[in-house]
Coordinates of C-alpha atoms in Angstrom, one line a residue:
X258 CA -1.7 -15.6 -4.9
X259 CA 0.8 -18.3 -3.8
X260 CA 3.1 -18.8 -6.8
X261 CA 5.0 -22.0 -5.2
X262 CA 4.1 -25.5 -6.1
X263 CA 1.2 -27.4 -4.2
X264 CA 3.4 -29.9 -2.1
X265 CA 0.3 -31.0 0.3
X266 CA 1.7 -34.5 -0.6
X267 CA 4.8 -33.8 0.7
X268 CA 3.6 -31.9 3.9
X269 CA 1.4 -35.4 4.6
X270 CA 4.8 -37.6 4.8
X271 CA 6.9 -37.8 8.2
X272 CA 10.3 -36.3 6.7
X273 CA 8.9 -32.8 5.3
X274 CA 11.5 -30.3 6.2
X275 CA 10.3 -27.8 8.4
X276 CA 8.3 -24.3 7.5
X277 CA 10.8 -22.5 7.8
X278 CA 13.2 -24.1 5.3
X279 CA 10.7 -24.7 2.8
X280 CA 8.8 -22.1 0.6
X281 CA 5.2 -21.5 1.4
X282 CA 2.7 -24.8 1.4
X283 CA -0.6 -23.4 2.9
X284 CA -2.0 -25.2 5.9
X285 CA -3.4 -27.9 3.6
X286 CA -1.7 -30.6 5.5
X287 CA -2.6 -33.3 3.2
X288 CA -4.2 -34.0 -0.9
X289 CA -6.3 -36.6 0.4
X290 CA -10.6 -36.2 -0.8
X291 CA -13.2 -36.9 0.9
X292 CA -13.4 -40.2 -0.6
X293 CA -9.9 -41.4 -0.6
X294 CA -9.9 -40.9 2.8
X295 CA -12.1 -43.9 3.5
X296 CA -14.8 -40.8 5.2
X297 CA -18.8 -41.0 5.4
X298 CA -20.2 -38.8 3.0
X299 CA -21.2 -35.1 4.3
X300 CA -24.1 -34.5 6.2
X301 CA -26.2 -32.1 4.2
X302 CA -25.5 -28.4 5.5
X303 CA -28.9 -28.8 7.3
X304 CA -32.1 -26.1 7.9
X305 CA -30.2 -22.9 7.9
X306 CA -30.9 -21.9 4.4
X307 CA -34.4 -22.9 4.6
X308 CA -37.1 -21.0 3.3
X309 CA -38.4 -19.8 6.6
X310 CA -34.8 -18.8 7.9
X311 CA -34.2 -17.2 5.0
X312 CA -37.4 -15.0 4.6
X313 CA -37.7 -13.7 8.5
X314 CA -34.5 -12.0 8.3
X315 CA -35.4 -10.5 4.9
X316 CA -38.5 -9.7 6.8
X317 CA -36.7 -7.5 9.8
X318 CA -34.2 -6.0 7.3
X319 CA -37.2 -4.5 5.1
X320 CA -39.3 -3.3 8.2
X321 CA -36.3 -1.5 9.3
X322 CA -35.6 0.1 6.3
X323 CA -39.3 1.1 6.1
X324 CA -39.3 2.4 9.7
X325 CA -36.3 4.6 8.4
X326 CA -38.0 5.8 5.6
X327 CA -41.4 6.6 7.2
X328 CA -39.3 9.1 9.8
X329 CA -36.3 10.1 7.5
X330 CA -37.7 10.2 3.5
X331 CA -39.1 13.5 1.7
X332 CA -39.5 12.9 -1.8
X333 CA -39.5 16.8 -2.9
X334 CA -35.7 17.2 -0.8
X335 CA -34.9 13.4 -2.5
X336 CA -35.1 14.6 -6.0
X337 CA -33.3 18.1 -5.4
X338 CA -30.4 16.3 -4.1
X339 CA -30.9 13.0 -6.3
X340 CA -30.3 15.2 -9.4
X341 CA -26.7 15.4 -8.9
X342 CA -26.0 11.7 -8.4
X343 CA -22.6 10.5 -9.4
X344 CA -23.1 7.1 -11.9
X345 CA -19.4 6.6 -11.9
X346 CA -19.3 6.3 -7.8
X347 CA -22.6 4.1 -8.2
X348 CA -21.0 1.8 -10.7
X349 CA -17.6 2.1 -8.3
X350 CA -19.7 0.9 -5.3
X351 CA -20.4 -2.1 -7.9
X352 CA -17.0 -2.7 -8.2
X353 CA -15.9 -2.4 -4.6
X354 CA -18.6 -5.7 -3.6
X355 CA -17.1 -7.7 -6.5
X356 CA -13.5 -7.0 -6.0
X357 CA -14.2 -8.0 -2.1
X358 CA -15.6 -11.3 -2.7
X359 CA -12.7 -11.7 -5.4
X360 CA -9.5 -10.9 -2.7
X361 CA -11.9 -12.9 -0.1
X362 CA -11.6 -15.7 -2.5
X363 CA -8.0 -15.4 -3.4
X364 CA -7.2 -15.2 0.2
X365 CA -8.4 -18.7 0.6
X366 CA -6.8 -19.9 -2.8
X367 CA -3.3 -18.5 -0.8
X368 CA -3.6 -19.8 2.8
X369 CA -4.7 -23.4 0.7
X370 CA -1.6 -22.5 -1.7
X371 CA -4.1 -23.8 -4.6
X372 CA -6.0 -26.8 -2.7
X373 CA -8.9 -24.4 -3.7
X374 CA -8.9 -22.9 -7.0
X375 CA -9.9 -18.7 -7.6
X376 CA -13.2 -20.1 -8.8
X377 CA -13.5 -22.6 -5.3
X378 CA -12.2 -19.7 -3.5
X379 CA -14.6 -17.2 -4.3
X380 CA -17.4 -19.9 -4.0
X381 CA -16.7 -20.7 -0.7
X382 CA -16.1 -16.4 0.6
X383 CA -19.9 -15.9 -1.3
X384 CA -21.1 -18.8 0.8
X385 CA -19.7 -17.3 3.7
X386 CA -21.1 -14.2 3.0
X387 CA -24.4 -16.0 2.0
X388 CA -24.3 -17.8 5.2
X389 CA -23.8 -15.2 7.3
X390 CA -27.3 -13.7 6.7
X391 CA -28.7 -16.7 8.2
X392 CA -26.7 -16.8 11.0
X393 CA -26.4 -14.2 14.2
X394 CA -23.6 -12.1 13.4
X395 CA -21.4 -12.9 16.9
X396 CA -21.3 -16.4 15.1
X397 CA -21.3 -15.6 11.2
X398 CA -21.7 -18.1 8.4
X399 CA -17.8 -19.7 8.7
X400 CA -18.5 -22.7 10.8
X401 CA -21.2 -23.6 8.3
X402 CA -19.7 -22.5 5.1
X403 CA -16.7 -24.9 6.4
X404 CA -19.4 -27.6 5.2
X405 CA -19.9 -26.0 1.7
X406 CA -16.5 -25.7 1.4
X407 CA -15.7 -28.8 2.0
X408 CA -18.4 -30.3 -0.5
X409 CA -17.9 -28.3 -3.2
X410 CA -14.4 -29.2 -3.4
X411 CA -14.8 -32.8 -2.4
X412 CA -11.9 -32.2 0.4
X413 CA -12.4 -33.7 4.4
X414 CA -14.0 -31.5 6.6
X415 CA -11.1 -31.1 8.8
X416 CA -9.4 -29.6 6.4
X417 CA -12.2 -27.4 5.2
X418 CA -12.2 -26.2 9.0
X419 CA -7.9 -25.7 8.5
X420 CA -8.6 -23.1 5.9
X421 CA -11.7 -21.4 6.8
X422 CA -10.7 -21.0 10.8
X423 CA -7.0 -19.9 9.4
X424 CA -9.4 -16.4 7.5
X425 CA -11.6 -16.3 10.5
X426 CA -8.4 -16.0 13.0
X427 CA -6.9 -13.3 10.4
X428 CA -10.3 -11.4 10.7
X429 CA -9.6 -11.3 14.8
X430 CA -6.5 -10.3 14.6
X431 CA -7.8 -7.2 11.6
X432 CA -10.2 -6.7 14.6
X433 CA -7.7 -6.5 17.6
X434 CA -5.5 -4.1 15.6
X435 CA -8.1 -2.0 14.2
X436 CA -10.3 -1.7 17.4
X437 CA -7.6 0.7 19.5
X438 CA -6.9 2.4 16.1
X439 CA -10.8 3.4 16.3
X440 CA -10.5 4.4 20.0
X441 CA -7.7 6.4 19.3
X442 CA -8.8 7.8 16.0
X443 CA -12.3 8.8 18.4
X444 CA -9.6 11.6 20.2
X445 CA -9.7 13.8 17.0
X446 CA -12.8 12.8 15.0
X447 CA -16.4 12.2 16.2
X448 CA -16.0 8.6 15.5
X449 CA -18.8 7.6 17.6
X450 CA -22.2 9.4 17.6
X451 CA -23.5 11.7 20.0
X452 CA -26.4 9.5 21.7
X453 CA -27.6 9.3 25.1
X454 CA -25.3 12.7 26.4
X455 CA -22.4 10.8 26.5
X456 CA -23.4 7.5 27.6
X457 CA -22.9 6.0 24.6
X458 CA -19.4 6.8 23.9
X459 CA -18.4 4.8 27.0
X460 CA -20.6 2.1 25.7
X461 CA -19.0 1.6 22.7
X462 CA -15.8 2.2 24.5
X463 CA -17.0 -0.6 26.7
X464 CA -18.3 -3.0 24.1
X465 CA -15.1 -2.1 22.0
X466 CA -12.9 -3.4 24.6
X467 CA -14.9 -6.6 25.3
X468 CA -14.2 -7.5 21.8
X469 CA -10.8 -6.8 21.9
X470 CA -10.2 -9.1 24.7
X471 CA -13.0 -11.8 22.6
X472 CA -10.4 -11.3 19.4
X473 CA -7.3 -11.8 21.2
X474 CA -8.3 -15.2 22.8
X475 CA -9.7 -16.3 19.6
X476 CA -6.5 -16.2 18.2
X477 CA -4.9 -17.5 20.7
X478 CA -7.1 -20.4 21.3
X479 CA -7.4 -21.7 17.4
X480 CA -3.1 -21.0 17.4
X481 CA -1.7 -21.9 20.0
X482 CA -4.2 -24.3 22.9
X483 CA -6.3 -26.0 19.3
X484 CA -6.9 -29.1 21.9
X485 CA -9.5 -26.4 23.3
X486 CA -11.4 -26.6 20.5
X487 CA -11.6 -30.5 20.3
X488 CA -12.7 -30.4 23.9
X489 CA -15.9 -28.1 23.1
X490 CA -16.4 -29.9 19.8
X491 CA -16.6 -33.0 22.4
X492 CA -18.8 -31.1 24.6
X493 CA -21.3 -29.7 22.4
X494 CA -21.6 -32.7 20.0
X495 CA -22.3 -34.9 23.2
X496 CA -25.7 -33.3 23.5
X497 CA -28.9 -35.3 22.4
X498 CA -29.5 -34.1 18.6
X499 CA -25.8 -34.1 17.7
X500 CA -24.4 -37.1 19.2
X501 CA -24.7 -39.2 16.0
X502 CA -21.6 -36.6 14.6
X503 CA -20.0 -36.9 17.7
X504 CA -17.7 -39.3 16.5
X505 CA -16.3 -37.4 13.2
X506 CA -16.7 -34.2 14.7
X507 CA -14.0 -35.1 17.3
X508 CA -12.0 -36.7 14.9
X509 CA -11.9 -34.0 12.5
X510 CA -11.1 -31.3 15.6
X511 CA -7.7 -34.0 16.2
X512 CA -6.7 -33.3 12.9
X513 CA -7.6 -29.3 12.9
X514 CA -5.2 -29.6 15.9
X515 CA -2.2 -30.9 13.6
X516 CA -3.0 -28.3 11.3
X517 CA -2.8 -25.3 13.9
X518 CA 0.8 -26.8 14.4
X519 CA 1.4 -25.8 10.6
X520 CA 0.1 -22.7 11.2
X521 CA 2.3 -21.6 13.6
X522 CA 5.1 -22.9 11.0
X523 CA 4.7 -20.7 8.4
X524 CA 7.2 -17.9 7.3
X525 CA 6.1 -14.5 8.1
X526 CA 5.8 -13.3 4.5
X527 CA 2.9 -16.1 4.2
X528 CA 1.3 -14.2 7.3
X529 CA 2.6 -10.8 6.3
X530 CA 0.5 -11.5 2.7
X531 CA -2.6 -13.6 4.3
X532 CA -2.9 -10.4 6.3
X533 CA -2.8 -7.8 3.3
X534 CA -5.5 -9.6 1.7
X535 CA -7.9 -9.7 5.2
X536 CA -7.1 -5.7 5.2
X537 CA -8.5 -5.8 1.3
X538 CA -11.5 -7.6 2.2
X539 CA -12.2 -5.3 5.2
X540 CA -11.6 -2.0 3.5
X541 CA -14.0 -3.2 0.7
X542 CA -16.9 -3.7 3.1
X543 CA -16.1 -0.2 5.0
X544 CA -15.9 1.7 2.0
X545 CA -19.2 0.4 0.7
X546 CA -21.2 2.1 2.2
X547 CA -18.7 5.6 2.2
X548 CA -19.3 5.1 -1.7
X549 CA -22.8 4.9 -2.2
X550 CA -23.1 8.2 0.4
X551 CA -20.6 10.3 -1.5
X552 CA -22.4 9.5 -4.7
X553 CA -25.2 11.3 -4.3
X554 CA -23.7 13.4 -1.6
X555 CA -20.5 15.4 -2.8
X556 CA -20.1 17.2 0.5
X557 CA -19.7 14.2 2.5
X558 CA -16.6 13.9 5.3
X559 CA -14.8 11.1 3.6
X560 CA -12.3 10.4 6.2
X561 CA -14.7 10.7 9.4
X562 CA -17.9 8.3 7.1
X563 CA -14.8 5.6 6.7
X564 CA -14.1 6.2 10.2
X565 CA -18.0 5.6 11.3
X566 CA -18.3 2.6 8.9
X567 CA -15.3 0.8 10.2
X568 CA -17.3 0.9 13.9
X569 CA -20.6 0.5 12.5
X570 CA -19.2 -2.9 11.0
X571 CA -17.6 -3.7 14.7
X572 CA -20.9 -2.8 16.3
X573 CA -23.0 -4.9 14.0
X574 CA -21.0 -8.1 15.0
X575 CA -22.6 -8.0 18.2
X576 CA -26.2 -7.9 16.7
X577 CA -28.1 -11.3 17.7
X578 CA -30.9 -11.6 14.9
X579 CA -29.3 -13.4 11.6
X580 CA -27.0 -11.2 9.7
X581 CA -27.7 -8.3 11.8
X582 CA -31.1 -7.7 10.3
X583 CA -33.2 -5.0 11.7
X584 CA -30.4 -3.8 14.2
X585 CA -27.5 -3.1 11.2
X586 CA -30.0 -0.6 9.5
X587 CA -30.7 1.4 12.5
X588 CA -27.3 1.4 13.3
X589 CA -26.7 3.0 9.7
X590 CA -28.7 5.5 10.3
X591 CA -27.4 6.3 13.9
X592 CA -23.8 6.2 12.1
X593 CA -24.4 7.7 8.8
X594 CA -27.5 9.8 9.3
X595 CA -25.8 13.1 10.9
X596 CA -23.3 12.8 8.1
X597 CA -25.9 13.4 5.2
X598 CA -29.5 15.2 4.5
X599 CA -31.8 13.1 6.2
X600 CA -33.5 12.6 2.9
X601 CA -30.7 10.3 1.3
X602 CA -30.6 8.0 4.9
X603 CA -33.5 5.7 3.9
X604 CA -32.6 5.3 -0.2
X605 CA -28.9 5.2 0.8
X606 CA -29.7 2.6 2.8
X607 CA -31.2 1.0 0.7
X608 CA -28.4 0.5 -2.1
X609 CA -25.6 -0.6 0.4
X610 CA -28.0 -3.4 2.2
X611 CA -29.0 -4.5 -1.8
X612 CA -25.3 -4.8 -2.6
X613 CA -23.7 -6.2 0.7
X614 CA -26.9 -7.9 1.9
X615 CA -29.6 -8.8 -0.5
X616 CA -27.1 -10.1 -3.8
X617 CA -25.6 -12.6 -1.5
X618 CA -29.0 -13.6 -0.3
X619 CA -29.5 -14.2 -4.5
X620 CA -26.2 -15.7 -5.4
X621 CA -26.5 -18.0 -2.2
X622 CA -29.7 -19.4 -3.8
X623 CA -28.0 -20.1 -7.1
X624 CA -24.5 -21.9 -5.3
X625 CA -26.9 -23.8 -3.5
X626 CA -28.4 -25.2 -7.0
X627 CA -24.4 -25.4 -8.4
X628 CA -23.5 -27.8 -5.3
X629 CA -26.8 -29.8 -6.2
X630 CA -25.7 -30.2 -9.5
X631 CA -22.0 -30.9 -9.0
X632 CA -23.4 -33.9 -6.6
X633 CA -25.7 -35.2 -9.3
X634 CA -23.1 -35.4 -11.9
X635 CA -20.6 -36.9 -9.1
X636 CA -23.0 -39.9 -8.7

C-alpha cells in the first residue's frame, strides 16, 4: 500500500511540483465527488447483470462441465484416487481466490494512493471479477465495473476510468511480458498440447502473437495518444441508443486524458510496486487451478500445470461468450486433462470454476444489494 499522504487536493491546483519531485500521489488527479462536482447523477450500470444475462452463461458453463463429465468421469477410478485428497491444498486453493481479490484490491487502493479505501478496493476488483462473467472475455467487466466504482465511492466517473484503465494497462503489459516468456518456456516443456498434429502449436503461436501486438498498443494508446480514446468514446456514443451520454462521456474521456499525463509522471518505484501487485493477482489465478489438481493428484508436474494454466488463462481471453463460458472448460480439459487421470478432469473442474467462477457470480449478487443500500441511505 501507498504509505504517503493523499494530496489529490494539491495535485488539482496549477502549482503542484512535478512527479518526480514529489513522493507518490496516485493518478487521482483531483478529491472532488460526484456531487461537488456539479455532475448528473450515474446512469444505473444498465442490463448486464440481469437475470437472463446472468443465467445463460451459468447455463453454457454447466453443459460444459456436464459434457466433460459424461466422456471423462468413472465413479469406481474417482473414489480410488479421491481417497488420498489433500484438505490442506483444498483449503489453500481457498486461500489463494481470497488473497487475489485482496492484492487486486490493494492494488487499486495504491495506484488511487487511498482515494479508495482496502474495503472500496476490494469491492470494486470483486465487481470486476463479477462483471467479467457477464461480459465476453476480449472485453472483460473493467469498462463497466468503472461505473460501480465510481458509485460506490461517490467519485466522477472520469476518475473511476483513471484508476481502473491504470490496472487494466498493468494487466497488458503482465500480458506482453509474460506471452514470449510462454513461447519461450514452450522450447523445453510441452507448454501447449499436442492437438491437431502440430497445427495447434502454431495456432497458439499465432494467436499468442496477435495478442502481443493487441497488449502493446493498449498500452500505448491509454499512455501515451489518450486523445485516441476520446475520439472512439466520441464515435461510439454518437450512435442512436447512446447519444443522450454522448455529452458526459466525451467530457469525462478529456479529463481521462489529463490523467494519462499523470500517469506518465509517476516515479518508477510507483510503477515498479503497481506492477508487483498485477504479478500477485496473476499468479493467484494461475495457481488456482495447479492447487485444486495437486490436491487430489500428488504426482502432478507442478512446474509444466503452472506453465499450462498461465496459457490456458491467455487463451480464454479470446473466448466470445460471457466470461468464457462453455469454451474456458474445454479448454481445461484440453490443458489440464493429459496432466491427470481422466477421472479427476470433470470434478476438478468443477472446484476451480466454483471458486474463480461461480463465488463471484454469488458475491456479485450481494454488492449489487450493498450499492442499493448505500444509495438508499445517501438519499
Amino acid at each position: 500500500m501507498s504509505d504517503a499522504p493523499s494530496s489529490s487536493t494539491d495535485a488539482a491546483s496549477g502549482d503542484a511540483p512535478p512527479a518526480s519531485s514529489r513522493p507518490h500521489e496516485g493518478i487521482s488527479g483531483n478529491g472532488q465527488t460526484a456531487s461537488a462536482d456539479g455532475e448528473a447523477p450515474l446512469p444505473p450500470p444498465g442490463s448486464p447483470t440481469s437475470w437472463t444475462r446472468m443465467l445463460w452463461p451459468l447455463a453454457l458453463s454447466l453443459l460444459a462441465l456436464g459434457a466433460v463429465a459424461a466422456f471423462t468421469f468413472k465413479p469406481g477410478a474417482f473414489w480410488t484416487v479421491a481417497r488420498t485428497v489433500n484438505p490442506w491444498l483444498l483449503a489453500g486453493a481457498c486461500a489463494v481466490t481470497a488473497l487475489r481479490v485482496f492484492v487486486g484490491g490493494w492494488r487499486f487502493r495504491f495506484i488511487s494512493d487511498g482515494r479508495l479505501g482496502l474495503a472500496e478496493g476490494v469491492r470494486g476488483q470483486l465487481a470486476w471479477d463479477f462483471l467479467s462473467n457477464f461480459t465476453p472475455t476480449a472485453i472483460g467487466g473493467g469498462p463497466i465495473a468503472i461505473v460501480y466504482l465510481a458509485r460506490d465511492q461517490n467519485i466522477p466517473v472520469g476518475e473511476a476510468s483513471a484508476f481502473m484503465l491504470f490496472s487494466m494497462v498493468l494487466d497488458q503489459i503482465w500480458f506482453a511480458l509474460s506471452i514470449p516468456l510462454l513461447l519461450g518456456a514452450s522450447s523445453f516443456f510441452n507448454v501447449f498440447p499436442d492437438v491437431a498434429h502440430g497445427f495447434g502449436h502454431w495456432t497458439f503461436f499465432a494467436v499468442f502473437a496477435g495478442m502481443l501486438v493487441w497488449a502493446i498498443l493498449f498500452s500505448y494508446a491509454i499512455l501515451f495518444r489518450p486523445q485516441l480514446l476520446r475520439r472512439l468514446a466520441g464515435w461510439v456514443f454518437s450512435l442512436r441508443p447512446l447519444r443522450r451520454f454522448r455529452r458526459r462521456v466525451v467530457r469525462e474521456a478529456t479529463r481521462f486524458s489529463e490523467r494519462a499525463h499523470r500517469m506518465r509522471e509517476q516515479s518508477v518505484p510507483f510503477y515498479l510496486k503497481s506492477f508487483l501487485l498485477t504479478i500477485g493477482v496473476w499468479m493467484g489465478r494461475y495457481l488456482l487451478a495447479v492447487i485444486v489438481v495437486w490436491s487430489v493428484y500428488p504426482a502432478l508436474d507442478v512446474v509444466l500445470a503452472t506453465l499450462r494454466s498461465a496459457a490456458l488463462h491467455m487463451s480464454g481471453l479470446l473466448m466470445p461468450t460471457p466470461g468464457g463460458a462453455g469454451g474456458v472448460e474445454g479448454l481445461y480439459a484440453l490443458f489440464f486433462g493429459p496432466l491427470m487421470p481422466a477421472a479427476l478432469m470433470a470434478p476438478t473442474l468443477l472446484v476451480w470454476r466454483f471458486l474463480g467462477y461461480y463465488v463471484f457470480i454469488g458475491l456479485g449478487v450481494y454488492l449489487s444489494f450493498h450499492q442499493a443500500r448505500q444509495e438508499l441511505e445517501r438519499q
